[in-house]
Backbone as ProteinMPNN parsed JSONL, in Angstrom:
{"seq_chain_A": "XXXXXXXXXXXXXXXXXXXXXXXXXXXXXXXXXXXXXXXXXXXXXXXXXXXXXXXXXXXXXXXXXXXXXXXXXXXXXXXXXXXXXXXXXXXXXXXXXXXXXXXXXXX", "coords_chain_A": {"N_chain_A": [[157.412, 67.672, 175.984], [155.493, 70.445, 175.412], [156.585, 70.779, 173.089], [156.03, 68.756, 171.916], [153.159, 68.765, 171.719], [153.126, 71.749, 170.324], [153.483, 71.032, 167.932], [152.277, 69.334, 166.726], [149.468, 70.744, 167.268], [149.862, 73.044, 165.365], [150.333, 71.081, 163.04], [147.998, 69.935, 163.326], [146.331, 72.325, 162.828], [147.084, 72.811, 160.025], [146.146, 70.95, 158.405], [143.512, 71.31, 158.628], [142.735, 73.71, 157.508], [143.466, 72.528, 155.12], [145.584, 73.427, 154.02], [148.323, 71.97, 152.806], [147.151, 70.296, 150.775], [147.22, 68.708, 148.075], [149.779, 69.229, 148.273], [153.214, 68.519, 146.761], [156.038, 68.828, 147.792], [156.867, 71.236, 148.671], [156.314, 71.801, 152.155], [153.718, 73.388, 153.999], [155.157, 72.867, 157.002], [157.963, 72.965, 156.549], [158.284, 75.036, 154.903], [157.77, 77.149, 156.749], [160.006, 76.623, 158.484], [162.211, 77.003, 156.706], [162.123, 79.653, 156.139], [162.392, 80.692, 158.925], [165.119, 80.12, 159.474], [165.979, 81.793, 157.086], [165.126, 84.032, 158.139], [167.065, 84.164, 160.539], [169.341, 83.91, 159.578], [169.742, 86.266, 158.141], [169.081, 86.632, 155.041], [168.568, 88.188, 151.741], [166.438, 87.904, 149.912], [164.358, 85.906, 148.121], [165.812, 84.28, 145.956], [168.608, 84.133, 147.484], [167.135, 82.372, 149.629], [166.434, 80.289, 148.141], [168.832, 79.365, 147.405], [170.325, 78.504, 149.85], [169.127, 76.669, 149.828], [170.268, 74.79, 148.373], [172.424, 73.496, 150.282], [173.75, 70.364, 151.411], [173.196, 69.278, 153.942], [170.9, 71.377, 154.726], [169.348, 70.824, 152.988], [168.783, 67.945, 153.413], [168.152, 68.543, 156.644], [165.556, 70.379, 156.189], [163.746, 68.21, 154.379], [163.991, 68.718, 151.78], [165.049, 68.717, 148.627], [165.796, 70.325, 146.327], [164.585, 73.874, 145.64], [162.71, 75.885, 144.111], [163.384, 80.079, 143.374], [161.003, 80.831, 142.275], [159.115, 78.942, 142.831], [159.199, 79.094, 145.756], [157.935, 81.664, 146.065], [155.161, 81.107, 145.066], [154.086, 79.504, 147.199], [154.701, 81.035, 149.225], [152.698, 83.129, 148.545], [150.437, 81.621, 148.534], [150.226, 80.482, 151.59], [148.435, 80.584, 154.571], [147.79, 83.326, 155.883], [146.963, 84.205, 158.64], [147.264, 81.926, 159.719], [149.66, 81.549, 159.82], [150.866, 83.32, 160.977], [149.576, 83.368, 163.717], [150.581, 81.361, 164.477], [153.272, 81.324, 165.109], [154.438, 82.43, 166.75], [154.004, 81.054, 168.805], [155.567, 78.214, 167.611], [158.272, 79.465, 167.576], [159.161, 77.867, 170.029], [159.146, 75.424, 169.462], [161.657, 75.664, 167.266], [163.858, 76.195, 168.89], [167.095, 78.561, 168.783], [169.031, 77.145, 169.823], [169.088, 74.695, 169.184], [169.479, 74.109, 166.72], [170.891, 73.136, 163.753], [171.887, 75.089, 161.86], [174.629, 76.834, 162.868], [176.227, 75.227, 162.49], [176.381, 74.151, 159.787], [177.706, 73.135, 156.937], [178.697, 74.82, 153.955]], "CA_chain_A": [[155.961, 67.524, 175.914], [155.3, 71.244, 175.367], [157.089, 71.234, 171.841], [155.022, 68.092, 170.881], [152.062, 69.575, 171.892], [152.777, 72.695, 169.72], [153.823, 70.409, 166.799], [150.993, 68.536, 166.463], [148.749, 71.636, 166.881], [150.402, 73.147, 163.75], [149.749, 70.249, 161.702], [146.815, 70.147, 162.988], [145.657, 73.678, 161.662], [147.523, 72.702, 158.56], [145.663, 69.809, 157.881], [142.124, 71.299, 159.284], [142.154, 74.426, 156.546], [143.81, 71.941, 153.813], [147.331, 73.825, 153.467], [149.388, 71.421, 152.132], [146.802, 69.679, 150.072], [147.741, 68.022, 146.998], [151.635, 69.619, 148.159], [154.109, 67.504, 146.927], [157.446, 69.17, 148.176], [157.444, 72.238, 150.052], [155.162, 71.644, 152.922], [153.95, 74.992, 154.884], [156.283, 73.257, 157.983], [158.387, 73.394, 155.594], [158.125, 76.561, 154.227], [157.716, 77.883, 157.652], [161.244, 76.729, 159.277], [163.034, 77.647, 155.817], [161.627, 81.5, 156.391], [163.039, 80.796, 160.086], [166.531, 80.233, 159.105], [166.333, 83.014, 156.152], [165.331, 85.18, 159.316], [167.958, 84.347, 161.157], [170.892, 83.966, 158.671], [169.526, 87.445, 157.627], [168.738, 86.572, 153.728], [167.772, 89.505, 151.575], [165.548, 87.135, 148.729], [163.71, 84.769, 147.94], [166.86, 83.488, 145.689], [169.027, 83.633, 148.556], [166.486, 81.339, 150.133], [166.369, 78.899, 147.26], [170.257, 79.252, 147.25], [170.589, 77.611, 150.779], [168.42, 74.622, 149.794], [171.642, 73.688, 147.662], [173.47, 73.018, 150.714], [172.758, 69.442, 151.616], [172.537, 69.997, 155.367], [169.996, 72.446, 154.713], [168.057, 69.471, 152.274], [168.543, 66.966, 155.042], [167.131, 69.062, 157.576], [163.648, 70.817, 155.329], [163.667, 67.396, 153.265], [163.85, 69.557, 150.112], [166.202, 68.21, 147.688], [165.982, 71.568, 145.858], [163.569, 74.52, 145.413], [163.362, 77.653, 142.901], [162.531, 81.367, 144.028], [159.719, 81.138, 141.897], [158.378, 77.9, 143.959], [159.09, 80.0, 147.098], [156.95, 83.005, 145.978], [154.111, 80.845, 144.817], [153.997, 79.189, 148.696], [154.203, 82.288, 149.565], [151.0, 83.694, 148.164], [149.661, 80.618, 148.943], [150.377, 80.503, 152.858], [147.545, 81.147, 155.086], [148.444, 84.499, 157.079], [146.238, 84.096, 159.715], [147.849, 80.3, 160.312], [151.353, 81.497, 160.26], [151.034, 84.588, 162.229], [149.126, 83.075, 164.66], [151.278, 80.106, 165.464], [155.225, 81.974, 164.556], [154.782, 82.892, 168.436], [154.365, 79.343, 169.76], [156.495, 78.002, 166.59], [159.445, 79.67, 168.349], [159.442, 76.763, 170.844], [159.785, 74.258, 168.39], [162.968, 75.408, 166.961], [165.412, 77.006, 169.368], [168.476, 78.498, 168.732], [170.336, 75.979, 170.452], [168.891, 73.348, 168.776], [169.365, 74.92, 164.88], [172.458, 73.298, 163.232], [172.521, 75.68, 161.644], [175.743, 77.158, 162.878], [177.738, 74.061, 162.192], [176.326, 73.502, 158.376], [179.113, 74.008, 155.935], [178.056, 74.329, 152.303]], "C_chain_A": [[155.318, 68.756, 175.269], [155.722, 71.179, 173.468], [156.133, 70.142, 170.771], [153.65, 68.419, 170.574], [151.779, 70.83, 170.591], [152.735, 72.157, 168.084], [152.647, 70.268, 166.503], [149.835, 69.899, 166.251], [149.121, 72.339, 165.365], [150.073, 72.162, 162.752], [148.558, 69.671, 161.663], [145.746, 71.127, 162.203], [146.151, 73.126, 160.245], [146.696, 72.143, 157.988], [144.175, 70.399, 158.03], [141.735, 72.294, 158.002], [142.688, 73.862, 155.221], [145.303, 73.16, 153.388], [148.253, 73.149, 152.653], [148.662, 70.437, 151.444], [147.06, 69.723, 148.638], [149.355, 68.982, 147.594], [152.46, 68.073, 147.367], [155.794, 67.834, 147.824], [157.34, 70.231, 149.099], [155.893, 72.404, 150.85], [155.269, 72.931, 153.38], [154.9, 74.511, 155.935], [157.774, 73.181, 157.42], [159.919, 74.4, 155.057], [158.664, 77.294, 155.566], [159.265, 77.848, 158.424], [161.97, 76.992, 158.392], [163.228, 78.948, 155.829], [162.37, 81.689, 157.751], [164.284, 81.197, 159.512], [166.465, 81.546, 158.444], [166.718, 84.241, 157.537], [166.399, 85.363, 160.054], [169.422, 84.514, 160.777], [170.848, 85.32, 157.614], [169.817, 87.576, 155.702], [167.966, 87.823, 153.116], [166.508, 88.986, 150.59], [165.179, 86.196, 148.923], [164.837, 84.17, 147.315], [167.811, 83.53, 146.676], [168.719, 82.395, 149.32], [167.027, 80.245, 149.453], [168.368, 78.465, 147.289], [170.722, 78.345, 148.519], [169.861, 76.382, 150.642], [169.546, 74.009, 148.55], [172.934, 72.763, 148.065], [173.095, 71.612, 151.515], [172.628, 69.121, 153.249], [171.213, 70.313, 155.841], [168.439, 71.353, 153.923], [167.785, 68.526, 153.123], [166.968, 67.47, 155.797], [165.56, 69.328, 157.165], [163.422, 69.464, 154.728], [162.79, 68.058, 152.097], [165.216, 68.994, 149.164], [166.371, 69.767, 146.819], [164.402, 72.318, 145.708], [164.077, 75.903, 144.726], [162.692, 78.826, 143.855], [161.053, 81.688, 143.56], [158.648, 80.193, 142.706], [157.794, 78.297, 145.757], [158.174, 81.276, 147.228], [155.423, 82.311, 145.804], [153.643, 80.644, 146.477], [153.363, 80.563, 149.255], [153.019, 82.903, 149.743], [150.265, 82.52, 148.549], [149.282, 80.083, 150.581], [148.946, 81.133, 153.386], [148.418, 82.488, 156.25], [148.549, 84.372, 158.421], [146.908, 82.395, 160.685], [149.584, 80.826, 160.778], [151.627, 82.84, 161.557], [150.581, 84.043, 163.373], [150.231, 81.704, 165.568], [153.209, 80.834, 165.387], [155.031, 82.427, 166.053], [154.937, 81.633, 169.056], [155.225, 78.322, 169.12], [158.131, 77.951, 167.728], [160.159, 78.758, 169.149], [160.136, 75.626, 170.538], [161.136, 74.073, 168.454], [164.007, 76.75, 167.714], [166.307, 77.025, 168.877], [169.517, 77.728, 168.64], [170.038, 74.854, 169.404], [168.93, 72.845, 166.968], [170.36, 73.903, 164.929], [172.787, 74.079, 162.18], [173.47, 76.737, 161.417], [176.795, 75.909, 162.668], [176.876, 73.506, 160.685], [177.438, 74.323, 157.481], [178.577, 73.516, 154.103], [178.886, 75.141, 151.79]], "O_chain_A": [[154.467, 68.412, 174.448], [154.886, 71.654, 172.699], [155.702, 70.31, 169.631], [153.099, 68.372, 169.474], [150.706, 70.955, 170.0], [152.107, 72.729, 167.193], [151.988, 71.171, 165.987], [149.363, 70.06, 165.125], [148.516, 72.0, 164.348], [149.554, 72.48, 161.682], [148.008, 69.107, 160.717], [144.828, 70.918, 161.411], [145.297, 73.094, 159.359], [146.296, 72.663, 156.946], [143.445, 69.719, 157.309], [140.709, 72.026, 157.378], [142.474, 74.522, 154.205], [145.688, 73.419, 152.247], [148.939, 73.763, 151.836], [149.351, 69.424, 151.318], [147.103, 70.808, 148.058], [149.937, 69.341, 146.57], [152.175, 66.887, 147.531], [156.465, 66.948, 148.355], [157.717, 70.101, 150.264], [154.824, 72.867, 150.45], [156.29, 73.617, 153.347], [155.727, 75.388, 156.181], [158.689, 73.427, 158.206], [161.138, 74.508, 154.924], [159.727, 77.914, 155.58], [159.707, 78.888, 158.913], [162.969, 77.451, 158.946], [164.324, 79.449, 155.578], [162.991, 82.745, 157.872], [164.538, 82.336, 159.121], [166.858, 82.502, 159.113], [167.706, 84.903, 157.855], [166.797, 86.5, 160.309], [170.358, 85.034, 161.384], [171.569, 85.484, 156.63], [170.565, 88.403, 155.179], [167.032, 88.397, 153.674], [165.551, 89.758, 150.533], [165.553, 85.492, 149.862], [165.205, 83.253, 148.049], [167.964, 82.326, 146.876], [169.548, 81.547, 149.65], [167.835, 79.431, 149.9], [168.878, 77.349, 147.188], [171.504, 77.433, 148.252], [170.01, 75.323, 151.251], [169.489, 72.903, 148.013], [173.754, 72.046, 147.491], [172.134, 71.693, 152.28], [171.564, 68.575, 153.541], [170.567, 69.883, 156.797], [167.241, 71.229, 154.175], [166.655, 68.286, 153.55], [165.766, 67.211, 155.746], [164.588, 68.726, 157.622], [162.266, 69.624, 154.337], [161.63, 68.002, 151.69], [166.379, 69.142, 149.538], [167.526, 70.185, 146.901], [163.338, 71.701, 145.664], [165.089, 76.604, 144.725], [161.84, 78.688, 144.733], [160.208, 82.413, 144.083], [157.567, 80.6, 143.132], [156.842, 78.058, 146.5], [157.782, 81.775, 148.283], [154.489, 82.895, 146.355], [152.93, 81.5, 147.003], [152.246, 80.983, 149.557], [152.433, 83.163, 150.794], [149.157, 82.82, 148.995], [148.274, 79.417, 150.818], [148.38, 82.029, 152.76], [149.328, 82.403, 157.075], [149.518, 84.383, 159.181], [146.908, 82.047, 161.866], [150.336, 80.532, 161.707], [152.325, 83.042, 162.55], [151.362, 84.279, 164.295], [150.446, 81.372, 166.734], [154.142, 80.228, 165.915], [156.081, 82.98, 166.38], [155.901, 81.267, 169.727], [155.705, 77.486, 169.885], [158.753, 77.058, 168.304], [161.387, 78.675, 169.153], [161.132, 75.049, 170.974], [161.804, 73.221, 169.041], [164.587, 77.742, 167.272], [166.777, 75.998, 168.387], [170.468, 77.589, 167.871], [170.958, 74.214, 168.894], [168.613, 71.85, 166.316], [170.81, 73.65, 166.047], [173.83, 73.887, 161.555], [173.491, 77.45, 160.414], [178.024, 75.922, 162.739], [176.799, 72.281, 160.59], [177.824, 75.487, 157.378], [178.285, 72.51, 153.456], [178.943, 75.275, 150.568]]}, "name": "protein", "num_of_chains": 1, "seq": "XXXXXXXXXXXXXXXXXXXXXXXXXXXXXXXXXXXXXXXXXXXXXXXXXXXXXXXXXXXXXXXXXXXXXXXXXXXXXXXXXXXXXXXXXXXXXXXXXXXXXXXXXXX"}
């Protein structure tokens, strides 16, 4: 209940300051659990990043079929701060550890 709760709030802000308007592909939630992983699979780049959206696991999961580092930097600059900072504390909930696969994706 707690995780739907936080969900929904998130795409509610998303949707309330227009974040992912006109998006076609990399949504900020996205964006935002791709930056997770990086964090946690300790990535030093933005091509690193784009380098794990080749493994199809990794496309599954974000439904990204592929993305460039330059796509990832634009987002980037484009991200609201104030949206991601503010929710990357209650975020956390979302996607536990436990509940990642990815430690069992093989690319």
């Amino acid at each position: 209940m707690v995780r739907a709760n936080l969900y929904e709030t998130f795409i509610d802000s998303v949707n309330e300051i227009g974040q992912d308007k006109y998006v076609k592909k990399l949504t900020t939630l996205a964006y935002f659990k791709l930056f997770l992983h990086a964090e946690l699979q300790g990535r030093d780049g933005l091509r690193d990043i784009a380098n794990d959206v080749l493994c199809r696991d990794i496309q599954r999961e974000f439904g990204l079929p592929s993305i460039s580092a330059a796509q990832l930097s634009r987002k980037h600059n484009q991200a609201d701060p104030a949206l991601l900072s503010y929710k990357a504390w209650n975020l956390r909930f979302l996607f536990p550890l436990a509940a990642w696969p990815s430690f069992s994706w093989s690319c």
